[in-house]
Coordinates of C-alpha atoms in Angstrom, one line a residue:
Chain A
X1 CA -29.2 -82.3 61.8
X2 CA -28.3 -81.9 65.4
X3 CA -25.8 -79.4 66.6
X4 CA -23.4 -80.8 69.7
X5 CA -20.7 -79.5 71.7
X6 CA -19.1 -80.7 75.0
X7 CA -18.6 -79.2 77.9
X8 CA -17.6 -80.0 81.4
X9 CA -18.7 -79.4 85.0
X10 CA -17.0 -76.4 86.4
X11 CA -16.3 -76.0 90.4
X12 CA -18.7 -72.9 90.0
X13 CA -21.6 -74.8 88.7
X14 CA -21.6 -77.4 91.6
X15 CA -23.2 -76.9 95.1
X16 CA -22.8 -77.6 98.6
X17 CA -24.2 -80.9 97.6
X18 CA -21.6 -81.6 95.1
X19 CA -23.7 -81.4 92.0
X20 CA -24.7 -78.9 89.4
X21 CA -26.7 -76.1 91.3
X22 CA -30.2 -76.1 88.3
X23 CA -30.0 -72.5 87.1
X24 CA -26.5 -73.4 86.0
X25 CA -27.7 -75.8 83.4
X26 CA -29.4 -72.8 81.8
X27 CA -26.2 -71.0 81.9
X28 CA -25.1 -73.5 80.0
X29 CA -27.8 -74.2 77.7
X30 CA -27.3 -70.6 76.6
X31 CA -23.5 -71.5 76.0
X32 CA -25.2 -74.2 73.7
X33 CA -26.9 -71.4 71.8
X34 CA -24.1 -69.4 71.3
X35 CA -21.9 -71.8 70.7
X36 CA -24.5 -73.1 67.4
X37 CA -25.1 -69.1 66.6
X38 CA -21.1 -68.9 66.1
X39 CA -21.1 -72.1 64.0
X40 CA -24.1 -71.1 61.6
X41 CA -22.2 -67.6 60.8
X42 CA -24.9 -65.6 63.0
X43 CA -22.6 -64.5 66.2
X44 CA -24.9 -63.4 69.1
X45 CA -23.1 -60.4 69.6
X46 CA -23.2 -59.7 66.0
X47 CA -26.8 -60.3 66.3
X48 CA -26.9 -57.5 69.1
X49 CA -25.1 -55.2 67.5
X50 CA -27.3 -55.4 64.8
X51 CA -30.1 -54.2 66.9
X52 CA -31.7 -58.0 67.1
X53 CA -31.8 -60.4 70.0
X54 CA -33.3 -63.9 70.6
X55 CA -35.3 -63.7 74.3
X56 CA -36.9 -66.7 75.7
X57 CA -40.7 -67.1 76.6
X58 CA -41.2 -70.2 77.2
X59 CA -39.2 -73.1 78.6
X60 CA -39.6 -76.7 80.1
X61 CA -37.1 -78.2 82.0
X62 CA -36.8 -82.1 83.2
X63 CA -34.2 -82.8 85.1
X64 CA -33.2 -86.6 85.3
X65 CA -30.1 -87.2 86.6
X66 CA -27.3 -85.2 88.4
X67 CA -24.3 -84.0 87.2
X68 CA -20.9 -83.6 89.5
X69 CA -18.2 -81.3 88.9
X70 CA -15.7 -83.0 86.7
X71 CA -18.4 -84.3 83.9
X72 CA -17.9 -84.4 80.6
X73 CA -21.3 -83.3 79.4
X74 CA -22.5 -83.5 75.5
X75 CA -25.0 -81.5 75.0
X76 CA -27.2 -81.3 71.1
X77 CA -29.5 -78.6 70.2
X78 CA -32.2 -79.9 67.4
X79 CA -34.7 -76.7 66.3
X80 CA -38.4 -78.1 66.8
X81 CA -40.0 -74.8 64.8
X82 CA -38.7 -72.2 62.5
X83 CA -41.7 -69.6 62.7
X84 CA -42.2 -66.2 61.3
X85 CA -40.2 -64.9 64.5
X86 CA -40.2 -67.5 67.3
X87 CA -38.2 -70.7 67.4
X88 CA -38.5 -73.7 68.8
X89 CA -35.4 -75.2 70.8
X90 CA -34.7 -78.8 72.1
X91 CA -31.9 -79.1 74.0
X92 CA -30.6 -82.5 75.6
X93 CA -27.5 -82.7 78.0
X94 CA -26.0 -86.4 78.7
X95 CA -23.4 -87.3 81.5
X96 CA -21.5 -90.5 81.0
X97 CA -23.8 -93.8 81.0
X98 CA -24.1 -95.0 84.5
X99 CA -22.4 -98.0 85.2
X100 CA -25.6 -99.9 86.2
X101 CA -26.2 -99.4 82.5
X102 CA -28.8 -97.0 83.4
X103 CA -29.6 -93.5 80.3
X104 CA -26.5 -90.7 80.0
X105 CA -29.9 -88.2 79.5
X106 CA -29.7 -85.4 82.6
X107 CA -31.3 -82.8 81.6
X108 CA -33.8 -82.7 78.5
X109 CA -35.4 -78.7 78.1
X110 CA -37.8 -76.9 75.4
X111 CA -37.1 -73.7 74.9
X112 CA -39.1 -71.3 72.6
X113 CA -37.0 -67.8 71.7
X114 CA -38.4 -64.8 69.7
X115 CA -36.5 -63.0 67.4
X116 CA -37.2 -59.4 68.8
X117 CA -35.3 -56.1 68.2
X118 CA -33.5 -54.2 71.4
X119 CA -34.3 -52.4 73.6
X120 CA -37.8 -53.5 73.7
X121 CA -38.7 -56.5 72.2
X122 CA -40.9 -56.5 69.7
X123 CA -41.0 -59.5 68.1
X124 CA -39.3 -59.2 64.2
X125 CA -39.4 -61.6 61.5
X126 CA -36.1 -63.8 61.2
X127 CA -34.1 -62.7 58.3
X128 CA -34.1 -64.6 55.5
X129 CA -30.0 -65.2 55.9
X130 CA -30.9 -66.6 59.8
X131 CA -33.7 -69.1 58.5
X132 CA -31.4 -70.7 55.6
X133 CA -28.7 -71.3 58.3
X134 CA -31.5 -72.3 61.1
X135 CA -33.7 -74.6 58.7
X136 CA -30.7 -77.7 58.2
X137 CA -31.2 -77.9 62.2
X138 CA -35.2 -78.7 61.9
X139 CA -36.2 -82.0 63.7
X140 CA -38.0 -83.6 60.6
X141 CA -39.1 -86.5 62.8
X142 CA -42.0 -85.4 65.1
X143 CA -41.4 -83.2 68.0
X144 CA -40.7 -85.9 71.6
X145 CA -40.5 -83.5 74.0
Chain B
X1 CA -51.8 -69.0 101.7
X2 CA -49.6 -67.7 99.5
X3 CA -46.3 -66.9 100.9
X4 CA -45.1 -63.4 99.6
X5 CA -41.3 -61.3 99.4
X6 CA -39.8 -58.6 97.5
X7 CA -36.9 -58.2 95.6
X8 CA -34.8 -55.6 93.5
X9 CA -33.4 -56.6 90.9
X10 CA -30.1 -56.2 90.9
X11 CA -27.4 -55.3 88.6
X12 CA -25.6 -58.5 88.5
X13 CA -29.5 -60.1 87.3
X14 CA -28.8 -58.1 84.1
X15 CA -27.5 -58.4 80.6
X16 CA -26.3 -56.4 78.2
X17 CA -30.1 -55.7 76.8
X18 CA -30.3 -54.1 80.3
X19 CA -33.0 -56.6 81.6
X20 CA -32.7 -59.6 83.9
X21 CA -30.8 -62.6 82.1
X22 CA -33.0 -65.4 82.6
X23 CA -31.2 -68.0 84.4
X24 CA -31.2 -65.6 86.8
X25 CA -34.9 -65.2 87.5
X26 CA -34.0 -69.0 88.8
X27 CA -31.6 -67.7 91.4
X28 CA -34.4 -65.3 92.8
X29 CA -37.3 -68.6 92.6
X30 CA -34.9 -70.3 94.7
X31 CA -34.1 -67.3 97.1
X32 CA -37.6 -67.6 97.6
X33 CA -38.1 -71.1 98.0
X34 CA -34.8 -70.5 100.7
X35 CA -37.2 -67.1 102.7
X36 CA -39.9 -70.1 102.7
X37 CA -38.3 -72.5 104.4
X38 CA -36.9 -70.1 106.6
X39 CA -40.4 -68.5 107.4
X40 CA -42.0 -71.7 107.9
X41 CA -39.4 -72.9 110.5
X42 CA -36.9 -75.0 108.3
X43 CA -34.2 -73.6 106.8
X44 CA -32.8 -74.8 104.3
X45 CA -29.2 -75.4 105.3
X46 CA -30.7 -77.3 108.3
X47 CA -32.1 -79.4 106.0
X48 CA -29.2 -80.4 104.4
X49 CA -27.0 -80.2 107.6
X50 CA -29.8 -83.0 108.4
X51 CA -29.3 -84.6 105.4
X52 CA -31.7 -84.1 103.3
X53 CA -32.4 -81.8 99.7
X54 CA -35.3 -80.9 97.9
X55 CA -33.9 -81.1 94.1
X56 CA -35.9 -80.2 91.4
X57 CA -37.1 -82.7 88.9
X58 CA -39.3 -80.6 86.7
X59 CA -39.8 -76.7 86.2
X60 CA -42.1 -75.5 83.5
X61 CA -41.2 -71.2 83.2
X62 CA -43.3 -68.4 81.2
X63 CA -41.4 -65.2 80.6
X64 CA -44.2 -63.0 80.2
X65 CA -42.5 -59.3 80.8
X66 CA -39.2 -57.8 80.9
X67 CA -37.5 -56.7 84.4
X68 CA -35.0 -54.0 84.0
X69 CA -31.9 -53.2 86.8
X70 CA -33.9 -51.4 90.1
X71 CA -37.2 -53.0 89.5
X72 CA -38.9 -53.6 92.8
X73 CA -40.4 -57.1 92.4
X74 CA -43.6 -59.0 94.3
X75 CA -42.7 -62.8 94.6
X76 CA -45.5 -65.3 95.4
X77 CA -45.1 -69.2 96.2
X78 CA -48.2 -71.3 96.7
X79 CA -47.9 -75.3 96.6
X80 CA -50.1 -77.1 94.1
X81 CA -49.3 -80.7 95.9
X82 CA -47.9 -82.1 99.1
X83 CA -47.4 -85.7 97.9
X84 CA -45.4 -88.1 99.5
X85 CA -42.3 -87.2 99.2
X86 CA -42.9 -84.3 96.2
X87 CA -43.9 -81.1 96.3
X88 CA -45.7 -78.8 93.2
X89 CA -44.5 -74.9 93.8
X90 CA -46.1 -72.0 92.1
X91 CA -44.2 -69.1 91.9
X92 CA -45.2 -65.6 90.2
X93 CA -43.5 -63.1 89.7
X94 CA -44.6 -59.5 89.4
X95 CA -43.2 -56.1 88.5
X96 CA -44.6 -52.7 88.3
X97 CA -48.1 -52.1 86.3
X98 CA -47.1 -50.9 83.2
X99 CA -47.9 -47.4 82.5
X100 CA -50.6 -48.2 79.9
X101 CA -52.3 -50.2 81.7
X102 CA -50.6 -53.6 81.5
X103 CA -50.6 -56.8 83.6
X104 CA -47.9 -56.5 86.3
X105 CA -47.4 -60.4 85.7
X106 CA -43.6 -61.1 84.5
X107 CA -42.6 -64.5 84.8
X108 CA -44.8 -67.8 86.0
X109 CA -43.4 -70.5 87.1
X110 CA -44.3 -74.4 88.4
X111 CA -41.8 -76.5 89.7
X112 CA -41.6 -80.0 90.9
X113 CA -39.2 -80.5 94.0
X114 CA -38.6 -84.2 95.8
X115 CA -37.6 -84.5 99.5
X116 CA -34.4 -86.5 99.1
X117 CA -31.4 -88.0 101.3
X118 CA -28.2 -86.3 100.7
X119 CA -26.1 -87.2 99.0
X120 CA -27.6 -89.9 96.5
X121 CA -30.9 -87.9 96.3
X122 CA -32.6 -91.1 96.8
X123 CA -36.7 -89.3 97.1
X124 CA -38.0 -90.2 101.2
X125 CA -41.2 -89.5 102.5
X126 CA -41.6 -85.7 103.8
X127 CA -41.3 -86.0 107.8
X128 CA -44.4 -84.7 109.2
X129 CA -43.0 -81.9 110.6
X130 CA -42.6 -80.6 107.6
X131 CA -45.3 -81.6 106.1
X132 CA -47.4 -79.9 108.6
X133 CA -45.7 -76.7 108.3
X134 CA -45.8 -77.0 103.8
X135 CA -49.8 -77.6 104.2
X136 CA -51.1 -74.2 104.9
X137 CA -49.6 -72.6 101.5
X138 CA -51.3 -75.5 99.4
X139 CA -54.0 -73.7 97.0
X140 CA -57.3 -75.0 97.5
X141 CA -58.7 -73.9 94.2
X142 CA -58.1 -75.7 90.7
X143 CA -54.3 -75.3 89.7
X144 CA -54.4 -72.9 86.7
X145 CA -50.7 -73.4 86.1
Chain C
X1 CA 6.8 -71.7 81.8
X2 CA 3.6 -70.4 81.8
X3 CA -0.2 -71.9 80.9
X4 CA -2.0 -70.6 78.6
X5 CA -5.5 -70.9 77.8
X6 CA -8.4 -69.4 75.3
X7 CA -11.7 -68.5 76.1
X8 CA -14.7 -66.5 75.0
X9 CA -16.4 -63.6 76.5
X10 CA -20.0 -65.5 76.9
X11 CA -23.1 -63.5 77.0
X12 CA -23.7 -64.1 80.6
X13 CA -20.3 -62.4 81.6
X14 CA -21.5 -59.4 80.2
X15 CA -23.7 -56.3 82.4
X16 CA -26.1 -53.6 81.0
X17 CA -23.1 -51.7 80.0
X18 CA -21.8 -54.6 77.8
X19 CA -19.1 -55.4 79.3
X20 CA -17.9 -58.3 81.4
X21 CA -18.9 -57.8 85.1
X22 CA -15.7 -57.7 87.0
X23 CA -17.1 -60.7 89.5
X24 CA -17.1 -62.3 86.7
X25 CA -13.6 -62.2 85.5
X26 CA -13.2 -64.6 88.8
X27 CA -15.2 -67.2 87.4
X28 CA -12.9 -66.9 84.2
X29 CA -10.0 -66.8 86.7
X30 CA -11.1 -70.2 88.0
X31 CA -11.8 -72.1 85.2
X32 CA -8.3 -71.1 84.6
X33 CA -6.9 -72.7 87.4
X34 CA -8.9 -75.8 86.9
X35 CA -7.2 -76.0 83.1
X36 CA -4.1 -75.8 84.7
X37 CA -4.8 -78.4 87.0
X38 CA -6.2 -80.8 84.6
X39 CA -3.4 -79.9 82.7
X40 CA -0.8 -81.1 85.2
X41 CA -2.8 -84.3 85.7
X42 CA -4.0 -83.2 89.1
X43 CA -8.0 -82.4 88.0
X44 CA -9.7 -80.1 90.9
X45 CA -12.3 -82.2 91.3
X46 CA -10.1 -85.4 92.0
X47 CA -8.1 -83.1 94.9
X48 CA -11.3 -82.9 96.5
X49 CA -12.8 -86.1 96.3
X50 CA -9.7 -86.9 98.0
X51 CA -10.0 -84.8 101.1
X52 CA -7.9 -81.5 99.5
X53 CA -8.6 -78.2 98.0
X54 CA -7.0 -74.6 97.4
X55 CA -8.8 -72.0 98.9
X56 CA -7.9 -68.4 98.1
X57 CA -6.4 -66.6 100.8
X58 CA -5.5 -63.4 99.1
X59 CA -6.2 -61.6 95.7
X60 CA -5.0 -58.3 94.5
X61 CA -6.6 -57.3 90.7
X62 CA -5.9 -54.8 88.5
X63 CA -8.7 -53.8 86.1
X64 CA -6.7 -52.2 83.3
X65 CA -9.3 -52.2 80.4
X66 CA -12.8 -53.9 79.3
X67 CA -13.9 -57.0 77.6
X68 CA -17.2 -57.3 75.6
X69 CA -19.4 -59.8 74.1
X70 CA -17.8 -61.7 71.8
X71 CA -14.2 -61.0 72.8
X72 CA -11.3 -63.9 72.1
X73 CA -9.0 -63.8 75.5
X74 CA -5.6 -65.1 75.8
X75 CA -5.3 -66.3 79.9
X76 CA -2.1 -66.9 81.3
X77 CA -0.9 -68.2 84.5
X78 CA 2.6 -68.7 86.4
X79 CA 3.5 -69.6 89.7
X80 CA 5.1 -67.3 91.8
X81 CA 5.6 -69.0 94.5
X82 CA 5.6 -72.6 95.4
X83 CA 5.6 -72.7 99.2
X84 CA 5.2 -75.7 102.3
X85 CA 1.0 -75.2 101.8
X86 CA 0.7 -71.8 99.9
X87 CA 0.9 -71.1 96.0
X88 CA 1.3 -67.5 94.4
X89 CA -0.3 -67.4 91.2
X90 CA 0.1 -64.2 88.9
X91 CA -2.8 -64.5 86.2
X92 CA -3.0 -62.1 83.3
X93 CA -6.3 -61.5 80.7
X94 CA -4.9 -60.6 77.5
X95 CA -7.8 -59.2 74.7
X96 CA -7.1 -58.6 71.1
X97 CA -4.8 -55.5 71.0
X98 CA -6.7 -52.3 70.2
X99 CA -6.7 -50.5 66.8
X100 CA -4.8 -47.4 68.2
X101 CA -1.7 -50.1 69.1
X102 CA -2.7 -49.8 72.7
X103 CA -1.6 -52.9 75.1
X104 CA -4.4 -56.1 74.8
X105 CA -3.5 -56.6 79.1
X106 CA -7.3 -56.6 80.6
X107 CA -6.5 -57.7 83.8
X108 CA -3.8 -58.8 86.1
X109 CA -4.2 -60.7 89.1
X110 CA -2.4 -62.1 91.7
X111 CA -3.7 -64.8 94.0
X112 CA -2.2 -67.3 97.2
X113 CA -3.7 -70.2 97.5
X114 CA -3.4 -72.9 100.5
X115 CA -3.8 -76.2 100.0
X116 CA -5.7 -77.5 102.5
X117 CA -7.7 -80.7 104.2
X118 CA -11.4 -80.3 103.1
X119 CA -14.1 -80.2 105.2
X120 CA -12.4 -77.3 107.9
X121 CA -10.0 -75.4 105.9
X122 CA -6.4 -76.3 107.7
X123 CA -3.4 -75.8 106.2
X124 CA -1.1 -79.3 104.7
X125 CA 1.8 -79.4 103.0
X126 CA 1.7 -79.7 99.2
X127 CA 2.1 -83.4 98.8
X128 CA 5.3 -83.9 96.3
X129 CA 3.6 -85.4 93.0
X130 CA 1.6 -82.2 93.0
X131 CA 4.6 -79.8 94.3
X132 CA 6.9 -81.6 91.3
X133 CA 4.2 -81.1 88.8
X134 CA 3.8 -77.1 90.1
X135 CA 7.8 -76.4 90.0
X136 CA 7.8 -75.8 85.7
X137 CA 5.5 -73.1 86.2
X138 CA 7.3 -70.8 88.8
X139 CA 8.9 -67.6 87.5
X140 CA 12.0 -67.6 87.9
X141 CA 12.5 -63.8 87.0
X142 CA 11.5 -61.3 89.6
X143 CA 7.8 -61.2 90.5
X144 CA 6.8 -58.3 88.5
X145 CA 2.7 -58.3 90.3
Chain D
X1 CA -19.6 -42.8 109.1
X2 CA -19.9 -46.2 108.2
X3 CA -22.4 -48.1 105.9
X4 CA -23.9 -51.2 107.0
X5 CA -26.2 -53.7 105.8
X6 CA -27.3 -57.7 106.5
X7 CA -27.0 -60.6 104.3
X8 CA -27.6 -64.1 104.4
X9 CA -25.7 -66.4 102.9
X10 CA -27.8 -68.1 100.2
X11 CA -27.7 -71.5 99.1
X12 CA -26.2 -70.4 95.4
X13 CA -23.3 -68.7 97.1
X14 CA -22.0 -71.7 98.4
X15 CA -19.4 -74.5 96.7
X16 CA -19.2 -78.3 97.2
X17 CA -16.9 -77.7 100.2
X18 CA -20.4 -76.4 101.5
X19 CA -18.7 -72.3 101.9
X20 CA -19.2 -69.4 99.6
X21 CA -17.1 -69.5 96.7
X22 CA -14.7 -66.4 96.3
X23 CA -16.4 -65.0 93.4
X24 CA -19.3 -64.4 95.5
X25 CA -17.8 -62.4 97.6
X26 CA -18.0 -59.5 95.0
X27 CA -21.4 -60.1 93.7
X28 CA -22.2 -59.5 97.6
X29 CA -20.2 -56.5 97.9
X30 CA -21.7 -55.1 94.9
X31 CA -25.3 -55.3 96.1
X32 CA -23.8 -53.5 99.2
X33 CA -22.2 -50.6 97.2
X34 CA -25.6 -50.8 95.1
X35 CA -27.6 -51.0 98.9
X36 CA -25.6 -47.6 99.7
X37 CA -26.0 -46.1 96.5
X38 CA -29.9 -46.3 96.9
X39 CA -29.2 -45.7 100.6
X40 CA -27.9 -41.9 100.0
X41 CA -30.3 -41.2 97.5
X42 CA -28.2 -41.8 94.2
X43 CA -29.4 -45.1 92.8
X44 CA -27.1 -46.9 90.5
X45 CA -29.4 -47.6 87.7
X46 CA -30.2 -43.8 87.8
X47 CA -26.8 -42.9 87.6
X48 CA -26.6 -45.5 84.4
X49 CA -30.1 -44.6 82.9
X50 CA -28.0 -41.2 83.2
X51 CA -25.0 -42.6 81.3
X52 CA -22.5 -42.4 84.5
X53 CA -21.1 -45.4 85.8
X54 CA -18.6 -46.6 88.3
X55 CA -16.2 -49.3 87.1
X56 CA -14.0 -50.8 89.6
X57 CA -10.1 -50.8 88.6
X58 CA -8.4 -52.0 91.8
X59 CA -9.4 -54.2 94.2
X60 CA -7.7 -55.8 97.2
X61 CA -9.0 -59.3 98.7
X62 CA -8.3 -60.9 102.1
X63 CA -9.8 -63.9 102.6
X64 CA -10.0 -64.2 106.4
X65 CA -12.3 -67.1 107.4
X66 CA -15.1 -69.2 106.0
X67 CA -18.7 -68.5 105.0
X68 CA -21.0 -71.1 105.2
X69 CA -25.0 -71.2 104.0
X70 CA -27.4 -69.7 106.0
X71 CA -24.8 -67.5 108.1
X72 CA -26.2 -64.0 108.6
X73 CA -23.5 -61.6 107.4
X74 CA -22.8 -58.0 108.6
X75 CA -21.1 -55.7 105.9
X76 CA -19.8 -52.3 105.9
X77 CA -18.6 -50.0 103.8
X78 CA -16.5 -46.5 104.1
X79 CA -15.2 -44.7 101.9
X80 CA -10.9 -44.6 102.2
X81 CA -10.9 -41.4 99.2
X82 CA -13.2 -38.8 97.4
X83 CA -11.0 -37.7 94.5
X84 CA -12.0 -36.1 91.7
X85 CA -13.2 -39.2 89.7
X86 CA -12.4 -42.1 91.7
X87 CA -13.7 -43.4 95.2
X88 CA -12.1 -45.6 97.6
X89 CA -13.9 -48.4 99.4
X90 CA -13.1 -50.5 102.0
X91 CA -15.5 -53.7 102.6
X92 CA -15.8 -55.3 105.9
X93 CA -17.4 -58.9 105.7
X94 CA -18.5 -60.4 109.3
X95 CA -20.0 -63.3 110.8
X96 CA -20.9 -64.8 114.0
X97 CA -17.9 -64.8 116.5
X98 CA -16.5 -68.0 116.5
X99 CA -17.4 -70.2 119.8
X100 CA -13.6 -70.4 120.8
X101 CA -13.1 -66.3 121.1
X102 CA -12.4 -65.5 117.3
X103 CA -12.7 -62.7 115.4
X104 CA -15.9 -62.6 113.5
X105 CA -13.9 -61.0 110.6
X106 CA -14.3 -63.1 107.0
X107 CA -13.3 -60.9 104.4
X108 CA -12.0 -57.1 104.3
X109 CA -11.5 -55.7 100.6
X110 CA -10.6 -52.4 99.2
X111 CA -11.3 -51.2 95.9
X112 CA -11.3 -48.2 93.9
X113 CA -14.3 -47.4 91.3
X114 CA -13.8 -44.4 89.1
X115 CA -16.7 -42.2 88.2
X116 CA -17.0 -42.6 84.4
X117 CA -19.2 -41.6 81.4
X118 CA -21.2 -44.8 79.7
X119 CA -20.4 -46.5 77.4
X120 CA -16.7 -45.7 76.4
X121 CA -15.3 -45.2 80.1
X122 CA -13.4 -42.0 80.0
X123 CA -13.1 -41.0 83.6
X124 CA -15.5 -37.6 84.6
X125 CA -15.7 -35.2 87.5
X126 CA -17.7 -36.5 90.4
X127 CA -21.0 -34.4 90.2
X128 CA -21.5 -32.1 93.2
X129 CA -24.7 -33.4 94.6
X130 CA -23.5 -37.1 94.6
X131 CA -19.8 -35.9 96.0
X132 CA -21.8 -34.4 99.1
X133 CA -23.7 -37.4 99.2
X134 CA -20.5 -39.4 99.5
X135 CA -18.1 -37.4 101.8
X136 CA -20.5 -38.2 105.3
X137 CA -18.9 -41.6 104.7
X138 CA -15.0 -40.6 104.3
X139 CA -12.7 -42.3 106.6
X140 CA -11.1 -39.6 108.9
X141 CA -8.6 -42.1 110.8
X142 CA -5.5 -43.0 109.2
X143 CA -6.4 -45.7 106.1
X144 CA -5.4 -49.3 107.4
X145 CA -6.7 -51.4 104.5

């Protein structure tokens, strides 16, 4: 199952260049995340309230197209792992298809987050109420990016 | 030659864990990537005031430490390639040696920039100029990122 | 009439003391206005691709109580002024009332705005398609900012 | 006595009219209240680390002229009040004089941060030490913010 929301191109995410400045993809990849936490019942907030939170370590980033303020962007999240603490995270952000028929794919990005409690981040294992509502997200197929 | 600055991190770079927010660590690679350019002789606003970008097509990040509000942080750039019209940047970046002993070693980073027109970010060939002035910070030893 | 809007308090809003930032609350300010200007069938980014924007010319803020991670705010905006080139726009930031029955106001802001030829910032009168589609939303009661 | 400190205007600050957007304004005017902070010896992460912080509750924007990348900025800071538990501040923003004879004036802001405990934000006496620290830079002429 793949998680999707929409989202569109702000004035704040675009530079003098007229397209989406790169760190701001990440800003909104971690709206992505938050946005699937609140669906699957596991609120980040409520997660670091709790004393838990979800750092990243790793993350690859191909960016393929630009994006201009205005954009309606989807964007899917598909979990590539579900470890004892770490999982896996690809994320995929498509524009509208260009007119030249060329791909709607932007920005495709691997992310791998540890479930670690605050303030210092040692790495926990995932509760077992987290991995029921993370496991329905699991890429079956194998992993692409 | 490896180009070097420092930075504090600032409180704006932080979350509510009280360490940077990732996205941000981008905003300092790219401040860097800006003192560059400025330290070799093109800025980057005269760049694009020229017409010309360097956008980033791929980025491949390891978040190997935390940075906390006040750190004083070592930034490094080397260049793993001067190609044709792309370039391969290695950034590091390095907080304060932990108390017991640890690696000062907090985030690694190798991006992929192309030397574009502005505004279709159609890739051209890197003027020689340039070129000229990028050549001294490309590492002559095996890339090890 | 007024515009009204929801949105999240996201992670990235949010400093080391868990609370949104106040730059922040501009960025929330913005998307507001950009809303509203979808809204009204005037989208930002269609002003500027033809030659206009709406710089900010003045802002006065009131900071009247803090937002966290998590928090659902109401956003509000009315006109209070609909001049030649300029637009007074009194904002408010309403949170979930508190438990002791205390007022959910966050924040209260009032901003002018001049619309304007893009690149060099000069003043032009509000074409009338946009000025007619502005008029429902000025106050009509005293300006209370 | 008057704080001041140099910035350059960094590619991130900037919008796709190619100037700063507002909101960074007060990212940049909080690294120069955390520049003076460090400056007279009470860093704002120690303050924090010492559960004291200063939230901002008013604040008072002109936007006077355009910021574009790369300009080098000068900013200054004095302080318009040392009450018990709040400070005033008024920001000065400069650039480059203009070629045709204008002031180099940008932005001039004044806001008012109250001393407060972490994390519930009741208001507390200024501490001594940091109050001495502070009244050096007190405005004796008549306020004109």
């Amino acid at each position: 199952m793949k998680f999707t929301t929409q989202k569109q191109v702000r004035f704040h995410h675009c530079d003098p260049a007229g397209i989406v400045f790169y760190p701001q993809f990440f800003y909104l990849l971690h709206e992505v995340q938050e946005d699937f936490l609140n669906h699957i019942g596991f609120p980040e907030h409520v997660l670091i309230a709790g004393g838990a939170g979800v750092p990243i370590v790793d993350l690859k980033t191909e960016f393929l197209g630009m994006c201009r303020h205005g954009d309606q962007l989807t964007m899917t999240l598909e979990l590539t792992k579900v470890g004892n603490a770490s999982v896996g995270m690809h994320y995929e952000i498509h524009g509208e298809p260009t007119t030249r028929g060329g791909s709607s794919l932007r920005v495709r990005a691997h992310g791998v987050v540890v479930y670690s409690e605050v303030p210092h981040g040692k790495p926990v294992p995932i509760p077992d109420g987290l991995r029921n509502a993370l496991l329905p997200y699991l890429k079956t197929s194998p992993e692409t990016a």
